[in-house]
PDB file of C-alpha atoms in Angstrom:
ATOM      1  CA  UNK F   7     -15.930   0.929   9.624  1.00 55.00           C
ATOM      2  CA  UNK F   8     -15.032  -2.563  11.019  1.00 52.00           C
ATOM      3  CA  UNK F   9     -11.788  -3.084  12.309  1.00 57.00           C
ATOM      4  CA  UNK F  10      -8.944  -4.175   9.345  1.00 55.00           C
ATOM      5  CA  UNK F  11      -8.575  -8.147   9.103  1.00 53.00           C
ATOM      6  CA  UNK F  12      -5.691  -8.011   6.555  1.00 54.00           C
ATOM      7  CA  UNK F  13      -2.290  -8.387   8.034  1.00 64.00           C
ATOM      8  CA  UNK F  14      -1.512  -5.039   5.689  1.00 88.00           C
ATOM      9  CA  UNK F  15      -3.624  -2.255   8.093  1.00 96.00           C
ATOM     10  CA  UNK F  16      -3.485   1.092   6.713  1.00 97.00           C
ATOM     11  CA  UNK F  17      -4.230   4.391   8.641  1.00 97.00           C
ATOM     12  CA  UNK F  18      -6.139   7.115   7.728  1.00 96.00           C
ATOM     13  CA  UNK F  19      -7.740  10.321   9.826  1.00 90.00           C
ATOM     14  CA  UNK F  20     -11.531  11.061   9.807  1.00 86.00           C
ATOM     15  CA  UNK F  21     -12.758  13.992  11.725  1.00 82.00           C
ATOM     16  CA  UNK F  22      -9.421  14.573  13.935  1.00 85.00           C
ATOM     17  CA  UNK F  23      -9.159  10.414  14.665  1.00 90.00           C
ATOM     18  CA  UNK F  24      -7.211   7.766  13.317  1.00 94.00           C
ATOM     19  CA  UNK F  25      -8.875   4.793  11.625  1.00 96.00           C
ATOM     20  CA  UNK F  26      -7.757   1.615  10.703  1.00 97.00           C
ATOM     21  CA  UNK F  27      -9.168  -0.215   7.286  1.00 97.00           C
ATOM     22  CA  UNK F  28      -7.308  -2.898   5.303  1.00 96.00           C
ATOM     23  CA  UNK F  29      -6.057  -1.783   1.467  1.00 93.00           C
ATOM     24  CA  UNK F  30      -9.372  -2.777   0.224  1.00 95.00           C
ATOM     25  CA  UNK F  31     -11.590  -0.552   2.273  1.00 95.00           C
ATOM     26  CA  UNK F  32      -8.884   2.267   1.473  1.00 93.00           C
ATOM     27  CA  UNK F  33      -9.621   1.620  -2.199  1.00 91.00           C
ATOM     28  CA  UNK F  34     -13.739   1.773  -1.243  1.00 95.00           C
ATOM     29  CA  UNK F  35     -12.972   4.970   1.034  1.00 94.00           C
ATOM     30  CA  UNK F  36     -11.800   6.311  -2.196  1.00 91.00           C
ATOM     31  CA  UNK F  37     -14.141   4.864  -4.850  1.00 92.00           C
ATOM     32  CA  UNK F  38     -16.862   6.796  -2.366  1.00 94.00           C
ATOM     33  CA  UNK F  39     -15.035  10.089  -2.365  1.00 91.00           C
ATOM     34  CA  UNK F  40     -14.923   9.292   1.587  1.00 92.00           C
ATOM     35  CA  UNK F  41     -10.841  10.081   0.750  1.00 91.00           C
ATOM     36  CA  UNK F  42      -9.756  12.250  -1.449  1.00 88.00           C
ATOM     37  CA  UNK F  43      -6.683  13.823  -3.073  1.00 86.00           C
ATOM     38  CA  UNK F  44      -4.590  15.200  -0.082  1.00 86.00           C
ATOM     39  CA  UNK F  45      -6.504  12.915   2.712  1.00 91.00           C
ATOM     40  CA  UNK F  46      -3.295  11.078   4.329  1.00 92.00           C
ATOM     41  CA  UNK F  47      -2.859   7.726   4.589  1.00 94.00           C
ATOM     42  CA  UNK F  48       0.114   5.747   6.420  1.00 96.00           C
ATOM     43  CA  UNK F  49       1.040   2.056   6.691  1.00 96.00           C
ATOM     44  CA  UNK F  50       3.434  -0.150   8.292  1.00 95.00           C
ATOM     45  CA  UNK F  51       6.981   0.051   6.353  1.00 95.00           C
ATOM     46  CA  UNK F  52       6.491   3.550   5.193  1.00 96.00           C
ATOM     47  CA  UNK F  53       8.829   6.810   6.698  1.00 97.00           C
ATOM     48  CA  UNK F  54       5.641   8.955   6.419  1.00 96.00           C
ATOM     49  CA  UNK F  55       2.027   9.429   5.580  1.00 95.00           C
ATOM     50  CA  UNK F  56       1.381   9.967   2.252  1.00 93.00           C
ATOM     51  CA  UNK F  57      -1.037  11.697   0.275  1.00 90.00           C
ATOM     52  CA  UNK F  58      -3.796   9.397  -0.893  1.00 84.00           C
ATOM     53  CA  UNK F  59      -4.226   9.765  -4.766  1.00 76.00           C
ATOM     54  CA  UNK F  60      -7.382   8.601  -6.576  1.00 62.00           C
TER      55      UNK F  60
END
């Protein structure tokens, strides 16, 4: 996935590594069932990740 141009970068974990997408792609990631209920995702401003919800 390319590298997040929106100054809002979320986190997520694929496989074991951190990844970076913008809230768009985290909203295609879980359109595509790439992320599902219980992946964790984590952004700037928040105390901890948080379980994605589709």
């Amino acid at each position: 996935m390319p590298e997040a141009t929106s100054s809002e970068q979320w986190f997520y974990e694929e496989k074991g590594q951190r990844q970076v997408a913008n809230e768009q792609q985290i909203v295609a990631l879980i359109r595509s069932g790439k992320l599902t209920y219980g992946s964790l995702i984590w952004k700037k401003g928040l105390d901890n990740w948080i379980v994605s919800a589709p």
